[in-house]
CSV table of C-alpha atoms in Angstrom, one decimal:
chain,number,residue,atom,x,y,z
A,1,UNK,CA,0.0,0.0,0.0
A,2,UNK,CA,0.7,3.6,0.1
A,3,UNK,CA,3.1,5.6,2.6
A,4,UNK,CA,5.7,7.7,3.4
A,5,UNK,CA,8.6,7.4,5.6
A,6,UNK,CA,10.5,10.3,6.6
A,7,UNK,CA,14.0,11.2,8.4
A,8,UNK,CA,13.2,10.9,12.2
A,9,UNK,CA,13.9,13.6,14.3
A,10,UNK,CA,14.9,16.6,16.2
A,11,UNK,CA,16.5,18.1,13.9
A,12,UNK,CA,18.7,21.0,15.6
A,13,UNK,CA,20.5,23.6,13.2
A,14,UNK,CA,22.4,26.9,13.9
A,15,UNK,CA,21.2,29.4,11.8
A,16,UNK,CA,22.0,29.9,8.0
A,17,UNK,CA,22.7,25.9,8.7
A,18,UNK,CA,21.6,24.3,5.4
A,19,UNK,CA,19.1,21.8,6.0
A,20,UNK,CA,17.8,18.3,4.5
A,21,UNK,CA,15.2,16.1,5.8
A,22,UNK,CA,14.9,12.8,3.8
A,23,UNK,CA,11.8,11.8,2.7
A,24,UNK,CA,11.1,8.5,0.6
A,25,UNK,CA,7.4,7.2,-0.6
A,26,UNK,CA,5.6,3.8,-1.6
A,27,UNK,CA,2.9,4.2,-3.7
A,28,UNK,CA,0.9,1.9,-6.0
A,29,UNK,CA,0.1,4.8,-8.8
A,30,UNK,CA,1.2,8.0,-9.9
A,31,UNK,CA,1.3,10.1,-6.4
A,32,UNK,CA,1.0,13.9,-5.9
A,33,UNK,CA,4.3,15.1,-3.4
A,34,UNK,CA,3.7,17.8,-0.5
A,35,UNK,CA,5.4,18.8,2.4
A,36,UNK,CA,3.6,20.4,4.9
A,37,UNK,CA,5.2,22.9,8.0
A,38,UNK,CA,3.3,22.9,11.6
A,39,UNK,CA,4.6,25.8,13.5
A,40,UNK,CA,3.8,25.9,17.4
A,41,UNK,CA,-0.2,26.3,18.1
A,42,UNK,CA,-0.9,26.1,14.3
A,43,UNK,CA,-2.5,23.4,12.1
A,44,UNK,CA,-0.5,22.3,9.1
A,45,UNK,CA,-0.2,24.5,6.3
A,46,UNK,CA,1.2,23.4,3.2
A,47,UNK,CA,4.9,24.5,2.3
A,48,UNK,CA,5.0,22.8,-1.5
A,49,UNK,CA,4.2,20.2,-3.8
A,50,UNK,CA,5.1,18.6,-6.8
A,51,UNK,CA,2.6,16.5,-8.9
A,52,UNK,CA,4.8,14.9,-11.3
A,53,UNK,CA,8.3,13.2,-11.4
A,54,UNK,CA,11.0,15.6,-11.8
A,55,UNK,CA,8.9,18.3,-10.4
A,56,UNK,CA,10.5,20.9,-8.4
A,57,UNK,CA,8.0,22.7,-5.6
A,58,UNK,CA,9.3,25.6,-3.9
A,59,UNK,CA,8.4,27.9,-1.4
A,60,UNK,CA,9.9,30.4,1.1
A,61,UNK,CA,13.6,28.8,0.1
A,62,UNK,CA,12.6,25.6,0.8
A,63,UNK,CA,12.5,23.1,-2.1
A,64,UNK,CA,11.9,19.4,-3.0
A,65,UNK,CA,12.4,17.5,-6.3
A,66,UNK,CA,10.3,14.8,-7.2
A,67,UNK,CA,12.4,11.5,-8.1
A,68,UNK,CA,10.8,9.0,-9.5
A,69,UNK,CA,13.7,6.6,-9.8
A,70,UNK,CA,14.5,7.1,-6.3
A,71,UNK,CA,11.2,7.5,-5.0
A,72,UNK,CA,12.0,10.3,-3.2
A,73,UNK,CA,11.2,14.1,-2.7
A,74,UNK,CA,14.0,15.2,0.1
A,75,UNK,CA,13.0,18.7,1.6
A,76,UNK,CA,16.2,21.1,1.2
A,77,UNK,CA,17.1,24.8,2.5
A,78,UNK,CA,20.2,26.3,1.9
A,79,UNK,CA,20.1,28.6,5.3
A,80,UNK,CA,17.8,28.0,7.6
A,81,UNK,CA,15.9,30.8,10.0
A,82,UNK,CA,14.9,30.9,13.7
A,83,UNK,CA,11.3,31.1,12.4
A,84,UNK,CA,11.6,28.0,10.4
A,85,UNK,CA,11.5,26.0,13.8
A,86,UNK,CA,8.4,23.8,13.2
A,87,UNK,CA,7.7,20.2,12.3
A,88,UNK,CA,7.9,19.4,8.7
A,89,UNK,CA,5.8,16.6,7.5
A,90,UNK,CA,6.3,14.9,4.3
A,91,UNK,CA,2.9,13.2,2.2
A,92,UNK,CA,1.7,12.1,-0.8
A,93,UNK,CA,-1.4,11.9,-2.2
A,94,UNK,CA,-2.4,8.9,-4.6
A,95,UNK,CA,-5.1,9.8,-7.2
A,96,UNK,CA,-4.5,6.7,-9.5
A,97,UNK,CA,-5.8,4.1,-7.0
A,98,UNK,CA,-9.5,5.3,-7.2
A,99,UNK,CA,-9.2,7.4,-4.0
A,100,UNK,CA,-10.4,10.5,-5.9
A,101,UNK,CA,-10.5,12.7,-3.4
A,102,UNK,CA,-6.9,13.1,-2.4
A,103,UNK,CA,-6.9,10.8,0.9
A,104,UNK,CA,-2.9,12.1,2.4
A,105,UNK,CA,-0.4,9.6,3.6
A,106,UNK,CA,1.9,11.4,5.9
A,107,UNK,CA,5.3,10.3,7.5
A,108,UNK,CA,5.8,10.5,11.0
A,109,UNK,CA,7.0,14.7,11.2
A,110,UNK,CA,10.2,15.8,11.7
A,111,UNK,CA,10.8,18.4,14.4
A,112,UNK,CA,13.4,21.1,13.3
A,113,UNK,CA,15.2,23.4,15.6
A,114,UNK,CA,17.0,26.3,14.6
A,115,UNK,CA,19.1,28.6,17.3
A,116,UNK,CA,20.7,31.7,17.0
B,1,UNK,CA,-7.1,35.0,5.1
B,2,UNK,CA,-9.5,32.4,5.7
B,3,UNK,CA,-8.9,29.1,8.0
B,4,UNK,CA,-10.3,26.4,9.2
B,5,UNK,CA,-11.3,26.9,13.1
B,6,UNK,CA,-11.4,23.5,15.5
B,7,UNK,CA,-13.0,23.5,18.9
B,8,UNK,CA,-12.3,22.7,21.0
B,9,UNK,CA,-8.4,23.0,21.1
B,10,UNK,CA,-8.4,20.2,24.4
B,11,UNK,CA,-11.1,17.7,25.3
B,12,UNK,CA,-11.0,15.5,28.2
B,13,UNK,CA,-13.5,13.0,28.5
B,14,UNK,CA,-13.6,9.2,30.5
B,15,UNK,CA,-13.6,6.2,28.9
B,16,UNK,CA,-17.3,5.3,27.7
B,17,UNK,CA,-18.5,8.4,26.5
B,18,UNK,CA,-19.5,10.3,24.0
B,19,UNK,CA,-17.9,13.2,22.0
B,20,UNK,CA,-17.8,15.5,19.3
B,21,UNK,CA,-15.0,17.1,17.8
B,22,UNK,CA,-16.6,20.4,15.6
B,23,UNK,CA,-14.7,22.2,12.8
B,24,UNK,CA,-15.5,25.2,10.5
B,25,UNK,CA,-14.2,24.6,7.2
B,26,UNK,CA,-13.0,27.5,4.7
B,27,UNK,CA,-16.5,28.5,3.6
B,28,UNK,CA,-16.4,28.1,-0.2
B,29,UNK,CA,-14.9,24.3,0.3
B,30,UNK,CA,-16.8,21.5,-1.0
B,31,UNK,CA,-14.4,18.4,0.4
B,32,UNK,CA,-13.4,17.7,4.2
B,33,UNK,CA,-11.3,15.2,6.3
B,34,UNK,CA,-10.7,13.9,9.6
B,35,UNK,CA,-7.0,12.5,10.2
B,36,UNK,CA,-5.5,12.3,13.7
B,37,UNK,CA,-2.3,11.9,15.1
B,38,UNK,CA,-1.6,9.5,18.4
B,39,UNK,CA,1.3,10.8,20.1
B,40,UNK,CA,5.2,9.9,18.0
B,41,UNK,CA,3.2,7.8,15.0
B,42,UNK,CA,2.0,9.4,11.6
B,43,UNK,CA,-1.1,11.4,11.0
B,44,UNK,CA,-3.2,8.9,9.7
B,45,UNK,CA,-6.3,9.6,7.2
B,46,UNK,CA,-9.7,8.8,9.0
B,47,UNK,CA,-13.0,9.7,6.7
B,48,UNK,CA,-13.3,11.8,3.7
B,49,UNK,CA,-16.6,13.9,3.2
B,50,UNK,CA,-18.3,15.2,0.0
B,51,UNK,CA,-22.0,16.2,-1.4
B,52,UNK,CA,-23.3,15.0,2.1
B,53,UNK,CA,-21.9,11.9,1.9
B,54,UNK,CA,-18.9,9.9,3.3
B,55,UNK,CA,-16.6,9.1,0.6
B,56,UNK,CA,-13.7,7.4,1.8
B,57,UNK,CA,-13.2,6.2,5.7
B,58,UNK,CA,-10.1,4.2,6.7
B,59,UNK,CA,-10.1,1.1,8.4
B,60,UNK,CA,-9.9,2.8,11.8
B,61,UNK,CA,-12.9,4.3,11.2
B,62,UNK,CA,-15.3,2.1,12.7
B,63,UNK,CA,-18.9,2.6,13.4
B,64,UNK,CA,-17.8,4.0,16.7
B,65,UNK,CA,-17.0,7.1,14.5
B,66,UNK,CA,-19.5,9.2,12.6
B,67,UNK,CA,-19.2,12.4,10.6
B,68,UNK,CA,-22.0,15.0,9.9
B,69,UNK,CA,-22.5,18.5,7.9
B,70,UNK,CA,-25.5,19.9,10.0
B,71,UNK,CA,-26.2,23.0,8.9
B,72,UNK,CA,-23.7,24.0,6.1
B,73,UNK,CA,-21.2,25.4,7.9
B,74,UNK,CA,-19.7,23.3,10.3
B,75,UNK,CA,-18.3,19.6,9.9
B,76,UNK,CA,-18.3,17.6,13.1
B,77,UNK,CA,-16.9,14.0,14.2
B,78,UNK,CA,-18.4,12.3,16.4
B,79,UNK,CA,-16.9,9.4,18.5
B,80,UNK,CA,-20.3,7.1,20.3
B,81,UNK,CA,-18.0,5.3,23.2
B,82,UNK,CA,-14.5,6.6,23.4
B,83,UNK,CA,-11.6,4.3,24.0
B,84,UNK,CA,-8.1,5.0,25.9
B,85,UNK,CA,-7.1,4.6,22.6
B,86,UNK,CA,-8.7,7.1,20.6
B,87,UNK,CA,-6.6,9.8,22.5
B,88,UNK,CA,-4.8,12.0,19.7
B,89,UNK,CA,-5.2,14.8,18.3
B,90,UNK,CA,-7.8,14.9,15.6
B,91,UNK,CA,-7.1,17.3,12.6
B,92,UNK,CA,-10.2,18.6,10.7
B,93,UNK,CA,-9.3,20.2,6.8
B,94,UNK,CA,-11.1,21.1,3.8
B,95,UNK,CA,-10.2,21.6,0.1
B,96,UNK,CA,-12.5,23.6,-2.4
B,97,UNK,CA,-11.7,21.2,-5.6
B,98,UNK,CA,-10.0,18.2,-6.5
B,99,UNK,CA,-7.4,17.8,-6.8
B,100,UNK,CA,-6.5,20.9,-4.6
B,101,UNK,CA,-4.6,21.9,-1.4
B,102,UNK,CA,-6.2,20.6,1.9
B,103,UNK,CA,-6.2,23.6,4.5
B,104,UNK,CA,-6.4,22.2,7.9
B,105,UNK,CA,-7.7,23.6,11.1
B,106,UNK,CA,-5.1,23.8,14.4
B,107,UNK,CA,-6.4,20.5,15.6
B,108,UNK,CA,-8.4,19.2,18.9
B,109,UNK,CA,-6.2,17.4,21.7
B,110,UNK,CA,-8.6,14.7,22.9
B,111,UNK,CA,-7.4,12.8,26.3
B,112,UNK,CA,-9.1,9.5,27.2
B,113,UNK,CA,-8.7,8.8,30.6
Protein backbone atom coordinates (compact mmCIF):
# COMPACT_ATOMS: atom_id res chain seq x y z
CA UNK A 1 0.00 0.00 0.00
CA UNK A 2 0.66 3.64 0.13
CA UNK A 3 3.14 5.57 2.60
CA UNK A 4 5.74 7.72 3.38
CA UNK A 5 8.63 7.43 5.55
CA UNK A 6 10.52 10.26 6.63
CA UNK A 7 13.95 11.23 8.42
CA UNK A 8 13.20 10.86 12.24
CA UNK A 9 13.90 13.59 14.33
CA UNK A 10 14.92 16.64 16.18
CA UNK A 11 16.54 18.09 13.92
CA UNK A 12 18.71 20.99 15.60
CA UNK A 13 20.54 23.56 13.19
CA UNK A 14 22.43 26.90 13.87
CA UNK A 15 21.22 29.39 11.84
CA UNK A 16 22.02 29.89 8.00
CA UNK A 17 22.67 25.86 8.68
CA UNK A 18 21.55 24.32 5.39
CA UNK A 19 19.13 21.76 5.95
CA UNK A 20 17.80 18.31 4.52
CA UNK A 21 15.21 16.11 5.81
CA UNK A 22 14.91 12.80 3.84
CA UNK A 23 11.77 11.80 2.68
CA UNK A 24 11.13 8.53 0.57
CA UNK A 25 7.42 7.19 -0.62
CA UNK A 26 5.60 3.80 -1.59
CA UNK A 27 2.92 4.22 -3.67
CA UNK A 28 0.89 1.90 -5.97
CA UNK A 29 0.05 4.84 -8.85
CA UNK A 30 1.20 7.96 -9.88
CA UNK A 31 1.29 10.09 -6.44
CA UNK A 32 1.02 13.93 -5.89
CA UNK A 33 4.35 15.08 -3.38
CA UNK A 34 3.72 17.82 -0.51
CA UNK A 35 5.38 18.76 2.38
CA UNK A 36 3.62 20.39 4.85
CA UNK A 37 5.22 22.87 7.98
CA UNK A 38 3.27 22.94 11.61
CA UNK A 39 4.56 25.81 13.46
CA UNK A 40 3.82 25.86 17.37
CA UNK A 41 -0.20 26.25 18.14
CA UNK A 42 -0.93 26.14 14.27
CA UNK A 43 -2.47 23.38 12.09
CA UNK A 44 -0.51 22.33 9.07
CA UNK A 45 -0.25 24.46 6.29
CA UNK A 46 1.16 23.37 3.20
CA UNK A 47 4.93 24.46 2.34
CA UNK A 48 4.98 22.77 -1.54
CA UNK A 49 4.20 20.19 -3.75
CA UNK A 50 5.10 18.62 -6.83
CA UNK A 51 2.61 16.47 -8.89
CA UNK A 52 4.82 14.88 -11.29
CA UNK A 53 8.26 13.21 -11.38
CA UNK A 54 10.97 15.58 -11.76
CA UNK A 55 8.90 18.35 -10.40
CA UNK A 56 10.46 20.89 -8.37
CA UNK A 57 7.99 22.65 -5.64
CA UNK A 58 9.35 25.57 -3.92
CA UNK A 59 8.40 27.91 -1.39
CA UNK A 60 9.86 30.43 1.11
CA UNK A 61 13.62 28.75 0.08
CA UNK A 62 12.56 25.62 0.77
CA UNK A 63 12.47 23.06 -2.11
CA UNK A 64 11.86 19.45 -3.05
CA UNK A 65 12.42 17.45 -6.32
CA UNK A 66 10.30 14.80 -7.21
CA UNK A 67 12.39 11.46 -8.14
CA UNK A 68 10.76 8.95 -9.50
CA UNK A 69 13.71 6.55 -9.78
CA UNK A 70 14.49 7.10 -6.31
CA UNK A 71 11.19 7.52 -5.00
CA UNK A 72 11.98 10.32 -3.17
CA UNK A 73 11.15 14.14 -2.69
CA UNK A 74 13.95 15.15 0.10
CA UNK A 75 13.00 18.69 1.64
CA UNK A 76 16.22 21.13 1.24
CA UNK A 77 17.11 24.77 2.54
CA UNK A 78 20.17 26.33 1.93
CA UNK A 79 20.12 28.63 5.27
CA UNK A 80 17.82 28.02 7.56
CA UNK A 81 15.91 30.77 10.05
CA UNK A 82 14.90 30.90 13.68
CA UNK A 83 11.31 31.11 12.41
CA UNK A 84 11.59 27.98 10.44
CA UNK A 85 11.52 26.03 13.84
CA UNK A 86 8.35 23.81 13.25
CA UNK A 87 7.70 20.21 12.33
CA UNK A 88 7.88 19.38 8.67
CA UNK A 89 5.78 16.60 7.54
CA UNK A 90 6.35 14.89 4.33
CA UNK A 91 2.94 13.19 2.21
CA UNK A 92 1.69 12.10 -0.78
CA UNK A 93 -1.43 11.87 -2.21
CA UNK A 94 -2.44 8.94 -4.56
CA UNK A 95 -5.08 9.84 -7.17
CA UNK A 96 -4.52 6.70 -9.52
CA UNK A 97 -5.80 4.14 -6.99
CA UNK A 98 -9.50 5.32 -7.16
CA UNK A 99 -9.18 7.45 -3.98
CA UNK A 100 -10.44 10.51 -5.94
CA UNK A 101 -10.49 12.72 -3.38
CA UNK A 102 -6.88 13.07 -2.36
CA UNK A 103 -6.87 10.78 0.90
CA UNK A 104 -2.88 12.09 2.39
CA UNK A 105 -0.43 9.58 3.56
CA UNK A 106 1.90 11.43 5.91
CA UNK A 107 5.29 10.34 7.46
CA UNK A 108 5.82 10.54 10.95
CA UNK A 109 6.99 14.73 11.25
CA UNK A 110 10.17 15.83 11.68
CA UNK A 111 10.78 18.42 14.38
CA UNK A 112 13.37 21.14 13.31
CA UNK A 113 15.23 23.43 15.57
CA UNK A 114 16.99 26.33 14.60
CA UNK A 115 19.09 28.64 17.30
CA UNK A 116 20.69 31.74 17.04
CA UNK B 1 -7.08 35.00 5.08
CA UNK B 2 -9.48 32.38 5.66
CA UNK B 3 -8.93 29.08 8.01
CA UNK B 4 -10.35 26.43 9.19
CA UNK B 5 -11.33 26.89 13.08
CA UNK B 6 -11.43 23.46 15.46
CA UNK B 7 -12.98 23.48 18.88
CA UNK B 8 -12.33 22.68 21.04
CA UNK B 9 -8.37 22.96 21.14
CA UNK B 10 -8.37 20.20 24.35
CA UNK B 11 -11.11 17.70 25.27
CA UNK B 12 -10.98 15.53 28.22
CA UNK B 13 -13.47 12.97 28.49
CA UNK B 14 -13.61 9.19 30.52
CA UNK B 15 -13.63 6.16 28.90
CA UNK B 16 -17.30 5.26 27.66
CA UNK B 17 -18.52 8.44 26.48
CA UNK B 18 -19.50 10.34 23.99
CA UNK B 19 -17.90 13.19 21.96
CA UNK B 20 -17.82 15.51 19.35
CA UNK B 21 -14.98 17.05 17.83
CA UNK B 22 -16.64 20.36 15.65
CA UNK B 23 -14.72 22.19 12.80
CA UNK B 24 -15.54 25.17 10.54
CA UNK B 25 -14.17 24.62 7.23
CA UNK B 26 -13.00 27.53 4.74
CA UNK B 27 -16.55 28.54 3.59
CA UNK B 28 -16.36 28.13 -0.21
CA UNK B 29 -14.93 24.28 0.30
CA UNK B 30 -16.76 21.49 -0.98
CA UNK B 31 -14.41 18.38 0.37
CA UNK B 32 -13.42 17.72 4.16
CA UNK B 33 -11.34 15.24 6.27
CA UNK B 34 -10.69 13.86 9.57
CA UNK B 35 -7.03 12.53 10.19
CA UNK B 36 -5.50 12.31 13.73
CA UNK B 37 -2.27 11.89 15.09
CA UNK B 38 -1.55 9.47 18.43
CA UNK B 39 1.27 10.82 20.12
CA UNK B 40 5.21 9.95 18.03
CA UNK B 41 3.15 7.83 15.02
CA UNK B 42 1.97 9.44 11.60
CA UNK B 43 -1.05 11.44 11.01
CA UNK B 44 -3.23 8.92 9.69
CA UNK B 45 -6.31 9.57 7.19
CA UNK B 46 -9.70 8.84 9.00
CA UNK B 47 -13.04 9.69 6.70
CA UNK B 48 -13.29 11.75 3.67
CA UNK B 49 -16.55 13.92 3.15
CA UNK B 50 -18.32 15.24 -0.01
CA UNK B 51 -22.00 16.16 -1.37
CA UNK B 52 -23.27 14.99 2.14
CA UNK B 53 -21.89 11.87 1.91
CA UNK B 54 -18.87 9.85 3.31
CA UNK B 55 -16.63 9.13 0.62
CA UNK B 56 -13.69 7.45 1.81
CA UNK B 57 -13.16 6.17 5.65
CA UNK B 58 -10.07 4.23 6.75
CA UNK B 59 -10.09 1.07 8.43
CA UNK B 60 -9.86 2.83 11.75
CA UNK B 61 -12.94 4.30 11.17
CA UNK B 62 -15.33 2.14 12.71
CA UNK B 63 -18.85 2.62 13.40
CA UNK B 64 -17.83 3.95 16.72
CA UNK B 65 -17.04 7.05 14.52
CA UNK B 66 -19.49 9.17 12.58
CA UNK B 67 -19.23 12.37 10.58
CA UNK B 68 -22.04 15.04 9.85
CA UNK B 69 -22.55 18.50 7.85
CA UNK B 70 -25.49 19.90 9.99
CA UNK B 71 -26.18 23.01 8.88
CA UNK B 72 -23.71 23.97 6.15
CA UNK B 73 -21.20 25.43 7.91
CA UNK B 74 -19.65 23.34 10.32
CA UNK B 75 -18.32 19.64 9.86
CA UNK B 76 -18.31 17.55 13.14
CA UNK B 77 -16.87 14.03 14.25
CA UNK B 78 -18.38 12.29 16.35
CA UNK B 79 -16.95 9.36 18.46
CA UNK B 80 -20.32 7.10 20.29
CA UNK B 81 -18.05 5.29 23.17
CA UNK B 82 -14.54 6.60 23.42
CA UNK B 83 -11.60 4.33 24.01
CA UNK B 84 -8.06 5.03 25.91
CA UNK B 85 -7.10 4.62 22.57
CA UNK B 86 -8.71 7.06 20.56
CA UNK B 87 -6.64 9.76 22.54
CA UNK B 88 -4.77 11.97 19.69
CA UNK B 89 -5.22 14.79 18.27
CA UNK B 90 -7.78 14.93 15.63
CA UNK B 91 -7.06 17.34 12.63
CA UNK B 92 -10.17 18.61 10.67
CA UNK B 93 -9.26 20.19 6.78
CA UNK B 94 -11.07 21.12 3.84
CA UNK B 95 -10.19 21.61 0.07
CA UNK B 96 -12.48 23.64 -2.40
CA UNK B 97 -11.73 21.15 -5.56
CA UNK B 98 -10.02 18.19 -6.54
CA UNK B 99 -7.35 17.83 -6.83
CA UNK B 100 -6.50 20.90 -4.57
CA UNK B 101 -4.62 21.89 -1.39
CA UNK B 102 -6.23 20.62 1.89
CA UNK B 103 -6.20 23.61 4.54
CA UNK B 104 -6.35 22.21 7.88
CA UNK B 105 -7.71 23.58 11.09
CA UNK B 106 -5.06 23.77 14.36
CA UNK B 107 -6.42 20.55 15.64
CA UNK B 108 -8.35 19.20 18.90
CA UNK B 109 -6.21 17.41 21.69
CA UNK B 110 -8.58 14.67 22.88
CA UNK B 111 -7.45 12.83 26.34
CA UNK B 112 -9.10 9.53 27.25
CA UNK B 113 -8.75 8.80 30.64
Amino acid sequence: GDSVTQMEGPVTLSEEAFLTINCTYTATGYPSLFWYVQYPGEGLQLLLKATKADDKGSNKGFEATYRKETTSFHLEKGSVQVSDSAVYFCALSDQNRGSTLGRLYFGRGTQLTVWP
Amino acid sequence: EPEVTQTPSHQVTQMGQEVILRCVPISNHLYFYWYRQILGQKVEFLVSFYNNEISEKSEIFDDQFSVERPDGSNFTLKIRSTKLEDSAMYFCASSAQQPAEQYFGPGTRLTVT
